[in-house]
């Protein structure tokens, strides 16, 4: 997507991408990439800074500072639910212990009951501890880890866009600019040089 936008700007001038930037959902370029098009963070981030590039009012260093601030804000917002899940995971074992203690107290009040009855009551008390630990370490922590990974992936995507656009502003051609962006991606998401080159050749 970035290659096609930058290539159009290079061939026809920055003003040629103004309509794409102002109405990305009606843009023939953005429409080719529905997965990206459904991510409003990516679309807004990309179009906002392309708009600044078209206006020409800010230099690369000023735009880079703005990008860094926006990425930091996005990261802080995305981290809030991760932190909430971490706190919940830390509290659940304590709730389990409280449930166990209440169960033991209830059992002590029935100390005159037969052993079979007392055993069942003690078992019920321990279920609270088990559930607290299971929910904390078997559900909440993995869920928090998944959200954190998605948060990091989203941040890396914005960093890739940032690096590519800044490289373009510094005078690099679109092919080189997207190579800069490729290097920022995690190895699990990063296409090889030959894969990217093949894709670019297909767009020419």
C-alpha positions as CSV (number, residue, x, y, z in Angstrom):
1,X,0.0,0.0,0.0
2,X,2.7,2.5,1.0
3,X,4.7,1.7,-2.1
4,X,1.8,2.4,-4.4
5,X,1.0,5.7,-2.6
6,X,4.7,6.9,-2.6
7,X,5.2,5.8,-6.2
8,X,2.1,7.8,-7.3
9,X,3.4,10.8,-5.4
10,X,6.8,10.4,-6.9
11,X,5.5,10.1,-10.5
12,X,2.7,12.6,-10.4
13,X,3.6,14.9,-7.5
14,X,2.4,15.0,-3.9
15,X,-0.8,16.8,-4.8
16,X,-1.8,13.7,-6.8
17,X,-2.4,11.8,-3.6
18,X,-4.5,14.5,-2.0
19,X,-7.8,12.8,-2.9
20,X,-6.6,9.4,-1.7
21,X,-5.6,11.0,1.6
22,X,-8.8,12.9,2.1
23,X,-11.1,10.0,1.2
24,X,-9.1,6.8,1.9
25,X,-12.2,4.6,1.8
26,X,-13.0,5.8,-1.8
27,X,-9.4,5.6,-2.9
28,X,-8.6,3.0,-5.5
29,X,-5.2,2.5,-3.8
30,X,-6.5,2.0,-0.2
31,X,-9.4,-0.2,-1.6
32,X,-6.9,-2.8,-2.8
33,X,-5.9,-3.5,0.8
34,X,-9.1,-4.3,2.7
35,X,-7.3,-5.8,5.7
36,X,-5.5,-2.5,6.3
37,X,-8.5,-0.5,5.4
38,X,-10.5,-2.0,8.3
39,X,-7.8,-0.9,10.8
40,X,-8.8,2.7,11.5
41,X,-5.6,3.4,13.5
42,X,-3.4,2.5,10.5
43,X,-5.6,4.5,8.1
44,X,-5.7,7.6,10.3
45,X,-2.0,7.4,11.1
46,X,-1.0,7.0,7.4
47,X,-3.4,9.7,6.0
48,X,-2.7,12.2,8.8
49,X,1.0,12.2,8.0
50,X,0.6,12.0,4.3
51,X,-1.6,15.1,4.6
52,X,1.2,16.8,6.4
53,X,3.7,15.8,3.7
54,X,1.3,17.2,1.0
55,X,0.9,20.5,2.9
56,X,4.7,20.9,3.2
57,X,4.4,22.9,6.4
58,X,6.6,20.6,8.6
59,X,10.0,19.1,8.0
60,X,11.0,15.5,8.6
61,X,12.2,16.0,12.2
62,X,9.0,17.8,13.3
63,X,6.9,15.0,11.7
64,X,9.0,12.4,13.4
65,X,8.5,13.9,16.8
66,X,4.7,14.0,16.2
67,X,4.8,10.4,15.1
68,X,6.7,9.3,18.2
69,X,4.2,11.1,20.4
70,X,1.2,9.6,18.7
71,X,2.7,6.1,18.9
72,X,3.5,6.6,22.6
73,X,-0.1,7.7,23.2
74,X,-1.5,4.7,21.2
75,X,0.8,2.3,23.2
76,X,-0.4,3.8,26.6
77,X,-4.1,3.5,25.6
78,X,-3.6,-0.1,24.4
79,X,-1.7,-1.0,27.6
80,X,-4.6,-0.1,29.9
81,X,-6.6,-3.4,29.4
82,X,-3.4,-5.4,29.7
83,X,-2.6,-3.8,33.0
84,X,-6.2,-4.4,34.2
85,X,-6.0,-8.1,33.4
86,X,-2.6,-8.3,35.1
87,X,-4.1,-6.8,38.3
88,X,-7.1,-9.1,38.1
89,X,-4.8,-12.1,37.6
90,X,-2.9,-11.1,40.7
91,X,-6.0,-10.7,42.8
92,X,-7.8,-14.0,41.9
93,X,-5.6,-16.3,43.9
94,X,-6.3,-14.1,47.0
95,X,-10.1,-14.5,46.4
96,X,-9.5,-18.2,46.1
97,X,-7.8,-18.2,49.5
98,X,-10.6,-16.2,51.0
99,X,-13.1,-18.7,49.7
100,X,-11.0,-21.6,51.1
101,X,-10.8,-19.9,54.6
102,X,-14.6,-19.3,54.6
103,X,-15.1,-22.9,53.7
104,X,-12.8,-24.1,56.5
105,X,-14.6,-21.8,59.0
106,X,-17.9,-23.3,57.8
107,X,-16.4,-26.8,58.3
108,X,-15.3,-26.0,61.8
109,X,-18.8,-25.1,62.7
110,X,-19.9,-28.6,61.7
111,X,-17.1,-30.5,63.4
112,X,-19.5,-32.9,65.0
113,X,-20.6,-34.3,61.5
114,X,-19.4,-37.7,60.3
115,X,-16.0,-37.8,58.5
116,X,-17.6,-38.3,55.1
117,X,-19.6,-35.1,55.5
118,X,-16.6,-33.1,56.8
119,X,-14.4,-34.4,53.9
120,X,-17.0,-33.1,51.4
121,X,-17.1,-29.7,53.1
122,X,-13.3,-29.4,53.1
123,X,-13.2,-30.4,49.5
124,X,-15.7,-27.7,48.6
125,X,-13.5,-25.2,50.5
126,X,-10.5,-26.1,48.4
127,X,-12.4,-25.7,45.2
128,X,-12.3,-21.9,45.8
129,X,-8.5,-22.0,45.9
130,X,-8.3,-24.2,42.8
131,X,-10.6,-21.9,40.9
132,X,-8.7,-18.8,41.9
133,X,-5.4,-20.2,40.7
134,X,-6.9,-21.7,37.5
135,X,-8.6,-18.4,36.5
136,X,-5.5,-16.4,37.3
137,X,-2.8,-18.4,35.6
138,X,-4.9,-20.4,33.2
139,X,-7.2,-17.7,31.8
140,X,-6.3,-14.1,32.8
141,X,-2.5,-14.2,32.4
142,X,-2.6,-15.9,29.0
143,X,-5.3,-13.5,27.8
144,X,-3.3,-10.5,29.0
145,X,-0.2,-11.9,27.2
146,X,-2.2,-12.2,24.0
147,X,-3.5,-8.6,24.3
148,X,0.1,-7.4,24.9
149,X,1.3,-9.3,21.9
150,X,-1.4,-7.7,19.7
151,X,-0.5,-4.3,21.2
152,X,3.1,-4.8,20.3
153,X,2.2,-5.9,16.8
154,X,0.0,-2.8,16.3
155,X,2.8,-0.5,17.6
156,X,5.3,-2.2,15.3
157,X,3.0,-1.6,12.3
158,X,2.8,2.1,13.1
159,X,6.6,2.2,13.4
160,X,6.9,0.6,10.0
161,X,4.7,3.3,8.5
162,X,6.6,6.0,10.3
163,X,10.0,4.7,9.1
164,X,8.8,4.4,5.5
165,X,7.2,7.8,5.3
166,X,10.3,9.5,6.9
167,X,12.6,7.7,4.5
168,X,10.5,9.1,1.6
169,X,10.6,12.6,3.1
170,X,14.4,12.3,3.2
171,X,14.5,11.7,-0.5
172,X,14.7,8.0,-0.8
173,X,12.8,6.4,-3.7
174,X,9.7,4.3,-2.8
175,X,11.5,1.0,-3.2
176,X,14.2,2.0,-0.8
177,X,11.7,3.6,1.6
178,X,9.7,0.5,2.0
179,X,12.9,-1.5,2.5
180,X,13.5,0.8,5.5
181,X,10.1,0.0,6.8
182,X,10.6,-3.7,6.2
183,X,13.6,-3.8,8.5
184,X,11.4,-2.5,11.4
185,X,9.0,-5.4,11.4
186,X,9.3,-8.4,13.7
187,X,10.9,-11.4,12.0
188,X,7.6,-13.3,12.1
189,X,5.9,-10.7,10.0
190,X,8.8,-9.4,7.9
191,X,8.9,-10.5,4.3
192,X,12.2,-11.4,2.8
193,X,14.1,-9.0,0.5
194,X,13.3,-11.2,-2.5
195,X,9.6,-11.5,-1.5
196,X,9.3,-7.7,-1.2
197,X,11.2,-7.1,-4.4
198,X,9.0,-9.6,-6.3
199,X,5.9,-7.8,-5.0
200,X,7.2,-4.4,-6.0
201,X,8.1,-5.6,-9.5
202,X,4.5,-6.8,-9.8
203,X,3.2,-3.3,-9.1
204,X,5.4,-1.6,-11.7
